[in-house]
Short mmCIF file of C-alpha atoms and ligand atoms in Angstrom, two decimals:
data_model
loop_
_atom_site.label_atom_id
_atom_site.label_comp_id
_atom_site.label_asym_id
_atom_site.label_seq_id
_atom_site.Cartn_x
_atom_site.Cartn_y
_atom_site.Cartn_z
CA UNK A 219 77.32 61.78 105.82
CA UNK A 220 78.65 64.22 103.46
CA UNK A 221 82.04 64.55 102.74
CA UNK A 222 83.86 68.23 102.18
CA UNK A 223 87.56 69.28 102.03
CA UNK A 224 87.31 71.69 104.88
CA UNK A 225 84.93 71.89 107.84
CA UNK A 226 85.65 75.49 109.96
CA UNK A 227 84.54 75.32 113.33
CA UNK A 228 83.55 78.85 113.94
CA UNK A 229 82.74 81.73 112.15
CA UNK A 230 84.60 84.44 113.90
CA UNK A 231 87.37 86.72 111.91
CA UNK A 232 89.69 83.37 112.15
CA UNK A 233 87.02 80.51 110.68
CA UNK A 234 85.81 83.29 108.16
CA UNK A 235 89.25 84.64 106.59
CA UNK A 236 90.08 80.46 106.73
CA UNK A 237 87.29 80.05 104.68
CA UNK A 238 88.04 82.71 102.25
CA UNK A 239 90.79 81.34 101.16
CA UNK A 240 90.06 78.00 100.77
CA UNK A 241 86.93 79.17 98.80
CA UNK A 242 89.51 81.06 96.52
CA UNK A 243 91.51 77.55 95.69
CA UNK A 244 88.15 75.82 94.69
CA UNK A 245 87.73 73.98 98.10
CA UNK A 246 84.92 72.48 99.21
CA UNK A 247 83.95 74.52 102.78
CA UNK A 248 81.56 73.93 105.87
CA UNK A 249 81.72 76.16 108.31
CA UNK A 250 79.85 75.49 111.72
CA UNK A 251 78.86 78.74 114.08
CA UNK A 252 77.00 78.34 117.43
CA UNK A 253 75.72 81.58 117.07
CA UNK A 254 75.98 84.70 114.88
CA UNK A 255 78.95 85.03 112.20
CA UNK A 256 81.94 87.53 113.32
CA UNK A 257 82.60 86.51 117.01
CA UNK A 258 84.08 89.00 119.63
CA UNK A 259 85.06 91.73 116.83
CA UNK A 260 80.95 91.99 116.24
CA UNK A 261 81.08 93.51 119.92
CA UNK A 262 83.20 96.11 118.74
CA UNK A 263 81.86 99.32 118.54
CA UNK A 264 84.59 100.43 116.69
CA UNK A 265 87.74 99.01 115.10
CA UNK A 266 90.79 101.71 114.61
CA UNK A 267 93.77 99.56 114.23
CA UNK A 268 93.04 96.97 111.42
CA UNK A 269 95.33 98.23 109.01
CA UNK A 270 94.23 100.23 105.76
CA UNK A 271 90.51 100.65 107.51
CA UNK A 272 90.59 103.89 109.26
CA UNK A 273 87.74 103.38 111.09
CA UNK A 274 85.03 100.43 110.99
CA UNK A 275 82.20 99.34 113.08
CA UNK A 276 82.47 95.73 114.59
CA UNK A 277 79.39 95.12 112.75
CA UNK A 278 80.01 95.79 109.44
CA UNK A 279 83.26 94.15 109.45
CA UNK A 280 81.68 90.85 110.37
CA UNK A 281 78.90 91.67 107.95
CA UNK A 282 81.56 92.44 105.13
CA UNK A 283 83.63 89.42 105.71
CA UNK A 284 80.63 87.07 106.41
CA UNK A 285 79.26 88.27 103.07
CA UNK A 286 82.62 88.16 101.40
CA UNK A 287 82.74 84.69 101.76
CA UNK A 288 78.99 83.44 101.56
CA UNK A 289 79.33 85.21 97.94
CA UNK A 290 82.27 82.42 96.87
CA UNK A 291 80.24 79.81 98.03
CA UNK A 292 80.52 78.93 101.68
CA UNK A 293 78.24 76.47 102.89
CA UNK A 294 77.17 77.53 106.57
CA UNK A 295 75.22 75.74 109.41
CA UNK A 296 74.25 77.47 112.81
CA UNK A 297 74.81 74.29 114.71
CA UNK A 298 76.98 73.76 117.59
CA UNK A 299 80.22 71.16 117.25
CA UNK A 300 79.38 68.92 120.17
CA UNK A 301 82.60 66.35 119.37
CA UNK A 302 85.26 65.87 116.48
CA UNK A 303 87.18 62.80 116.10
CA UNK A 304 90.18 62.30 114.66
CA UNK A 305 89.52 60.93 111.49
CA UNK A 306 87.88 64.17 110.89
CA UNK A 307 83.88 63.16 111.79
CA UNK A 308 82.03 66.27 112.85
CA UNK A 309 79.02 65.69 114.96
CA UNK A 310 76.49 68.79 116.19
CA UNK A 311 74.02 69.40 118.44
CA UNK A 312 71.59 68.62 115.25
CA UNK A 313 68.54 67.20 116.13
CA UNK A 314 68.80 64.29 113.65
CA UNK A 315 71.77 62.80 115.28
CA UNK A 316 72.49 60.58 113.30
CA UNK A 317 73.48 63.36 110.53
CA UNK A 318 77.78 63.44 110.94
CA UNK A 319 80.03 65.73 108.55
CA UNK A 320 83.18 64.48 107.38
CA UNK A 321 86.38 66.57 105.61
CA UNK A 322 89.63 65.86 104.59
CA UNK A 323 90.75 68.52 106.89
CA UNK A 324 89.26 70.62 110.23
CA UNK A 325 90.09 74.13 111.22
CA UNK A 326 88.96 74.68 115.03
CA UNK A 327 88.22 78.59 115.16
CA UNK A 328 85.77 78.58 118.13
CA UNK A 329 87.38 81.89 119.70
CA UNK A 330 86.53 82.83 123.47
CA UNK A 331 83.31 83.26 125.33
CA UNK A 332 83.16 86.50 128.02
CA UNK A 333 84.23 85.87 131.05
CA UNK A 334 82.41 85.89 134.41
CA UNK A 335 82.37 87.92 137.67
CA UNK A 336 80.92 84.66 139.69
CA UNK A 337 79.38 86.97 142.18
CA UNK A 338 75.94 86.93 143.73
CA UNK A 339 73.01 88.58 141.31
CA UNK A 340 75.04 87.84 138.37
CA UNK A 341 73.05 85.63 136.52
CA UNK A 342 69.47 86.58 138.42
CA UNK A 343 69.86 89.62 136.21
CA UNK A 344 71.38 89.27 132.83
CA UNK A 345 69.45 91.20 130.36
CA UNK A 346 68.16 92.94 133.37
CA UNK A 347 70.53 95.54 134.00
CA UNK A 348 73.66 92.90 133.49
CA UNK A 349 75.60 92.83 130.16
CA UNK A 350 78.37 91.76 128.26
CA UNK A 351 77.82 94.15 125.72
CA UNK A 352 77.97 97.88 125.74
CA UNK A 353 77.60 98.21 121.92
CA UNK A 354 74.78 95.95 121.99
CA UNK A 355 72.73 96.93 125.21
CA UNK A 356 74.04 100.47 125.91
CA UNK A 357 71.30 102.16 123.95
CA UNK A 358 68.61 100.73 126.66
CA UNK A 359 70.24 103.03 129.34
CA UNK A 360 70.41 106.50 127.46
CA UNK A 361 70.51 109.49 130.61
CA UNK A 362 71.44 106.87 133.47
CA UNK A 363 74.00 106.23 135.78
CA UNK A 364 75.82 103.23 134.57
CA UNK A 365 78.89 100.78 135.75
CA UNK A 366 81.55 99.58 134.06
CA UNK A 367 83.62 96.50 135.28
CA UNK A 368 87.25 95.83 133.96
CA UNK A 369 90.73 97.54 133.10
CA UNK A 370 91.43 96.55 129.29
CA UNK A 371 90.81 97.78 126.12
CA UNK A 372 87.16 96.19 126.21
CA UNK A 373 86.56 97.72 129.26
CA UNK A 374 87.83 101.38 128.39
CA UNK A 375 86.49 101.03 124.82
CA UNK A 376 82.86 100.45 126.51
CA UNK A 377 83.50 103.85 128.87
CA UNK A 378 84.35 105.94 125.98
CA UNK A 379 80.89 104.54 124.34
CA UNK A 380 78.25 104.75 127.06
CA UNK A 381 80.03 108.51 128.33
CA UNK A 382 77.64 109.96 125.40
CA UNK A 383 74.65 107.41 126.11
CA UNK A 384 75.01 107.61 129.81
CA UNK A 385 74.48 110.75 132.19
CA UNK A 386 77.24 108.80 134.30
CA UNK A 387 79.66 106.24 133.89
CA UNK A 388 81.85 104.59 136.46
CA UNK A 389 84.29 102.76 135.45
CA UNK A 390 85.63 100.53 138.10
CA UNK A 391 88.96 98.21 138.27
CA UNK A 392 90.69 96.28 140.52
CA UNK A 393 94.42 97.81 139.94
CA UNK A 394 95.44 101.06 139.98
CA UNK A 395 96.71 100.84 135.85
CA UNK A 396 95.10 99.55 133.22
CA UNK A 397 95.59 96.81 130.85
CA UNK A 398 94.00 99.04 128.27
CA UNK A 399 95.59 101.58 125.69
CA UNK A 400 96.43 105.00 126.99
CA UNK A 401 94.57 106.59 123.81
CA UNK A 402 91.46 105.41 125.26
CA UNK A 403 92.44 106.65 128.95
CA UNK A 404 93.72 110.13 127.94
CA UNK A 405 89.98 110.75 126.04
CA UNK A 406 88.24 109.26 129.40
CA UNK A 407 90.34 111.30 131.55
CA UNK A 408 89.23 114.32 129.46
CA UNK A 409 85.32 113.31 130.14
CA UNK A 410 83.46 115.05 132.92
CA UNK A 411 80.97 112.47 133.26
CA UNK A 412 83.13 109.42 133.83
CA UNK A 413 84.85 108.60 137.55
CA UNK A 414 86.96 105.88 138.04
CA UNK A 415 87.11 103.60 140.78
CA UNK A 416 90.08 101.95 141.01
CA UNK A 417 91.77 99.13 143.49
CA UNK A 418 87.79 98.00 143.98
CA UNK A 419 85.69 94.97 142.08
CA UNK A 420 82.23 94.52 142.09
CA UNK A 421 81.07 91.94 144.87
CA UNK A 422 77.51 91.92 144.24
CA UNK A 423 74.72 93.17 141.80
CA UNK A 424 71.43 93.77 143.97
CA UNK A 425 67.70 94.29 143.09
CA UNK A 426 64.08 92.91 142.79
CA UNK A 427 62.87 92.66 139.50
CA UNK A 428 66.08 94.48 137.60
CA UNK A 429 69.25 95.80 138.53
CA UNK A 430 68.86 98.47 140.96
CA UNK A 431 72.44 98.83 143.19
CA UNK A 432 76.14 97.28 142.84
CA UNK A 433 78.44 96.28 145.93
CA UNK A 434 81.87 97.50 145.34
CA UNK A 435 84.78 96.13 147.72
CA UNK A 436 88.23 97.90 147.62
CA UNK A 437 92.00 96.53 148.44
CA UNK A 438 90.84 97.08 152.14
CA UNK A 439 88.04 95.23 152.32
CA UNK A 440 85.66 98.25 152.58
CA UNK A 441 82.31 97.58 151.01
CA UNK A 442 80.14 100.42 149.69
CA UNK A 443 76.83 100.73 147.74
CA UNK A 444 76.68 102.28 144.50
CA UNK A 445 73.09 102.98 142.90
CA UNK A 446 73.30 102.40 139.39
CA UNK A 447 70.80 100.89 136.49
CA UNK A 448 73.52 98.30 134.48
CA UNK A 449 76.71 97.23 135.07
CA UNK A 450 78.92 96.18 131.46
CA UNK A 451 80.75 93.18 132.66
CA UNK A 452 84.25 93.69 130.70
CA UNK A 453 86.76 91.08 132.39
CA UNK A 454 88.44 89.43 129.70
CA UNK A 455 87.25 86.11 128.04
CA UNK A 456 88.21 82.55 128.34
CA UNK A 457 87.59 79.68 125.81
CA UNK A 458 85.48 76.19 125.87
CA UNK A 459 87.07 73.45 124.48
CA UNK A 460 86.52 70.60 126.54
CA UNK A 461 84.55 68.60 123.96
CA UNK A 462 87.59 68.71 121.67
CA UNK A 463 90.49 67.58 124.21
CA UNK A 464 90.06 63.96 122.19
CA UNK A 465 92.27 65.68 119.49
CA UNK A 466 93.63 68.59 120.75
CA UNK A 467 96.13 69.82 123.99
CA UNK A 468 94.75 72.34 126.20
CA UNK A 469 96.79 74.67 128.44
CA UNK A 470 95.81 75.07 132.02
CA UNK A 471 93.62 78.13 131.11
CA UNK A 472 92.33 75.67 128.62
CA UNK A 473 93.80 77.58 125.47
CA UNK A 474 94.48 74.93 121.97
CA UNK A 475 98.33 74.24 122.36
CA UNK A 476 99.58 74.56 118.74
CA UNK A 477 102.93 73.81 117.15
CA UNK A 478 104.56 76.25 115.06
CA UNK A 479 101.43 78.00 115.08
CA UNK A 480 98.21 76.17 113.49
CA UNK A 481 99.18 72.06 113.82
CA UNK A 482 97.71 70.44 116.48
CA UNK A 483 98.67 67.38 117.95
CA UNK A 484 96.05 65.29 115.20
CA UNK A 485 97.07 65.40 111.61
CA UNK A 486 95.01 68.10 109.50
CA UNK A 487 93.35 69.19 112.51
CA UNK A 488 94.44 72.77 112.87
CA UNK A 489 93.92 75.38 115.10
CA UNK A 490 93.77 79.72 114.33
CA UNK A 491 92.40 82.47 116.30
CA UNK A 492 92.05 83.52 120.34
CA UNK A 493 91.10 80.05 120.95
CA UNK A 494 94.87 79.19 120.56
CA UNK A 495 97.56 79.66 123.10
CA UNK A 496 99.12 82.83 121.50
CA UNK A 497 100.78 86.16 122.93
CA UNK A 498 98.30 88.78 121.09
CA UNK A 499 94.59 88.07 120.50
CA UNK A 500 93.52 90.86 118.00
CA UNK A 501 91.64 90.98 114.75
CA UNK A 502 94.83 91.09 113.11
CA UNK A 503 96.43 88.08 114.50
CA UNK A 504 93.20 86.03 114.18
CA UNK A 505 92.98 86.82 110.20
CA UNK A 506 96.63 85.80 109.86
CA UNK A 507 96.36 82.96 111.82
CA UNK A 508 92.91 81.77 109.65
CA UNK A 509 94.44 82.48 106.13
CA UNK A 510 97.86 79.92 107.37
CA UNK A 511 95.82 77.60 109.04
CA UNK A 512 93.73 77.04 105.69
CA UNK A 513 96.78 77.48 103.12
CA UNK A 514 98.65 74.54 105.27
CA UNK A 515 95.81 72.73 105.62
CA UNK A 516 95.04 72.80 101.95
CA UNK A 517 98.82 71.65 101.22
CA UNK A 518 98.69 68.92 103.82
CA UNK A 519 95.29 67.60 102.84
CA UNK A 520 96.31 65.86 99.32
CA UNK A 521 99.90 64.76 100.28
P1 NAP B 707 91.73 91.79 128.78
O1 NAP B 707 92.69 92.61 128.00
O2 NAP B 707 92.07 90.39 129.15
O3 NAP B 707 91.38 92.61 130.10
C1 NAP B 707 90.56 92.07 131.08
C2 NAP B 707 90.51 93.07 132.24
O4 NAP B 707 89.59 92.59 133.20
C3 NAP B 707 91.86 93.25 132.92
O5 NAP B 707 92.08 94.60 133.20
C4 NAP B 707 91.71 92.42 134.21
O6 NAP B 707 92.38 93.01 135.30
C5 NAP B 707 90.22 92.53 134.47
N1 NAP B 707 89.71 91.34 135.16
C6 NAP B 707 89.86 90.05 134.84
N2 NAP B 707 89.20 89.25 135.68
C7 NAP B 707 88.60 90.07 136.56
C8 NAP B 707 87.76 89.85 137.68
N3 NAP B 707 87.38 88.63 138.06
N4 NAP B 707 87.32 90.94 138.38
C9 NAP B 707 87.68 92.18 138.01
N5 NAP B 707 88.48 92.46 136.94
C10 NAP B 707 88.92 91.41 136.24
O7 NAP B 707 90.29 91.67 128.04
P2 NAP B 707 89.59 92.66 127.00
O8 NAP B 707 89.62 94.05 127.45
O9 NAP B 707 88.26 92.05 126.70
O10 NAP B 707 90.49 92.53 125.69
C11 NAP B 707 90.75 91.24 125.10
C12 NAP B 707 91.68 91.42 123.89
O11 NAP B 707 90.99 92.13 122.86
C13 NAP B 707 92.92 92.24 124.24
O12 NAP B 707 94.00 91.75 123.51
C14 NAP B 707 92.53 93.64 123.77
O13 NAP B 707 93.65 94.45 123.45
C15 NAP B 707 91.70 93.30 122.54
N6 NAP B 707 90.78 94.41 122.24
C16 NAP B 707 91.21 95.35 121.36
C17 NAP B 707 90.39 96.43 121.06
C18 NAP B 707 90.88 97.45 120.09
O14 NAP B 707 92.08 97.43 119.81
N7 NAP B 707 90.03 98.31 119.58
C19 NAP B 707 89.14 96.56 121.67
C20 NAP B 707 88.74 95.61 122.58
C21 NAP B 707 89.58 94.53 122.88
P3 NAP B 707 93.98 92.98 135.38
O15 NAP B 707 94.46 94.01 134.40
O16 NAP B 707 94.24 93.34 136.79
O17 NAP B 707 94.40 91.59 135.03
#
C-alpha cells in the first residue's frame, strides 16, 4: 500500500485542474484515469468560450493541462477505480489485486460517459459506421452522406464540423428547438449542405457488414429510410457511479449529491466536475469546481 495526500479519480478538466493545485502546495498526488487524460472536452473540436483562449482545440487543451501538471510532478496510473472505501482505500481493476492506494484525502472526478440510443444495430456497428465522436471519426467519411443524432451544443457543434468533411449532413432531433446555442444554428442554417429533420429520432441503424441505412420515426409514428454511411450519436451523457454509492449519494439520474458544492456525505471525500449534481456542466464550471474541491480538501486533510 502506498500512502499519498491526494488520490484524483479521473483525469478530465476537473481531476486535472484538482491536481494542479495540490501539486502547487507540495502535495503528494495520484491521479487514476480509465482511459485517456482530458475527458469529454478532448471530444471537442473546438473550444470558444473558455475565457482568455479565443479559440482552442479539445485536444490541445487536454494535452496542455495534462502536461501542465505531469511537469509538477503528478503521479498517474491508467487503471480503473473499481471501489473506494471510506477510510480512503483505493482499489483498481489492477491485475495484482492485492496492490490498494491509500490518501489522506479523495477527489472523485470521473465525469460522464455518452449516452445511448438503445435501438436495434446500435452496438452491431460501432466503429462501423456508429460513433460518438465526430472530431474523432469524422475524417473516415470525407464526400458522404452522413447523420447526425441530437439537439445540443454537442450535437450542432458536430454538424458545423462534418458540413466541410461531409457532402451531406442531416442533422436530426426529436423537438422542434434545440437545446444548443443559436450561434451554432444561425452558421448551420446558412449551410447548403445540411437539412434538418426535426420532431423525428432514429429507431434503427441497418446493414450487413457496416452501416448502410438509418430508420427515422417522427411525432406521428411515420417511419422512413434514410441511406446514409455513419450516424454521430450526440444525445447527451450520463455518469457511472455505482461502485462508489458506499460513500457517496446519488440522484435518481445517478449524479454525486454534494453539499455546498464539493463535500460529500464521507469526510475528505469530495466530489468536482459533470459527475456532480450541478446546473451547468462546462469546462468552466468543471475547472472551478476541481481547483475548490482540492484547496478544501487540502485544508480539511491536516485539521
Ligand atoms: P445535452 O445538452 O444534454 O443535449 C442532449 C441532446 O440530445 C438534447 O437535445 C436532447 O433532446 C437529445 N436527446 C437526449 N436523449 C435522446 C434520445 N434518446 N433520443 C434523441 N435525442 C435525445 O448534451 P450535449 O450536447 O452533449 O452537451 C452537454 C453539455 O456540454 C452541455 O452543457 C453543453 O452546453 C456542453 N457543450 C458545450 C460546448 C461548447 O460550448 N462549445 C460544446 C459541446 C457541449 P432534448 O433537447 O429534447 O432533451
Amino acid at each position: 500500500m502506498t500512502d499519498y495526500d491526494l488520490i484524483i479519480v479521473g483525469a478530465g478538466p476537473a481531476g486535472l485542474t484538482a491536481a494542479l493545485y495540490a501539486l502547487r502546495a507540495n502535495k503528494k498526488v495520484l491521479i487514476f484515469e480509465a482511459k485517456a487524460p482530458g475527458g469529454q472536452i478532448l471530444l471537442a473540436s473546438k473550444v470558444e468560450n473558455y475565457p482568455g483562449i479565443d479559440c482552442i482545440s479539445g485536444a490541445d487543451f487536454s494535452n496542455n493541462l495534462y502536461n501542465q501538471v505531469v511537469k509538477l510532478g503528478a503521479e498517474i496510473k491508467f487503471e480503473t477505480v473499481i471501489r473506494i472505501d471510506e477510510n480512503k482505500t483505493v482499489y483498481t481493476n489492477n491485475p495484482e489485486n492485492d496492490i490498494t492506494y491509500k490518501a489522506k484525502a479523495i477527489i472523485i472526478a470521473t465525469g460522464v460517459e455518452n449516452r445511448k440510443l438503445e435501438i436495434e444495430g446500435e452496438k452491431e456497428f460501432l466503429g462501423k459506421g456508429v460513433s460518438y465522436c465526430a472530431t474523432c471519426d469524422g475524417n473516415f467519411y470525407k464526400g458522404k452522406e452522413i447523420a447526425i443524432v441530437g439537439g445540443g451544443n454537442t450535437a450542432l457543434e458536430d454538424a458545423v464540423y462534418m458540413s466541410n468533411i461531409a457532402s451531406k449532413v442531416y442533422l436530426i432531433h426529436r423537438r422542434d428547438t434545440f437545446r444548443g446555442e443559436d450561434m451554432y444554428l444561425k452558421e448551420l442554417k446558412a449551410m447548403d449542405n445540411v437539412e434538418f429533420i426535426l420532431n423525428s429520432t432514429v429507431s434503427k441503424i441497418n446493414g450487413t457488414d457496416k452501416l448502410e441505412s438509418i430508420d427515422i420515426t417522427n411525432n406521428n409514428e411515420e417511419t422512413s429510410n434514410l441511406k446514409v454511411s455513419a450516424l454521430f450519436i450526440a444525445v447527451g451523457q450520463s455518469p457511472k457511479n455505482e461502485m462508489f454509492n458506499n460513500v457517496v449519494d446519488l440522484n435518481e439520474q445517478g449524479y454525486i449529491i454534494s453539499e455546498d458544492g464539493v463535500h460529500t456525505k464521507t469526510p475528505l471525500i469530495y466530489v468536482a466536475g459533470d459527475v456532480r449534481v450541478k446546473g451547468l456542466r462546462q469546462l468552466t464550471t468543471a475547472v472551478s469546481d476541481g481547483s475548490i474541491a482540492a484547496t478544501v480538501a487540502m485544508r480539511e486533510m491536516n485539521k
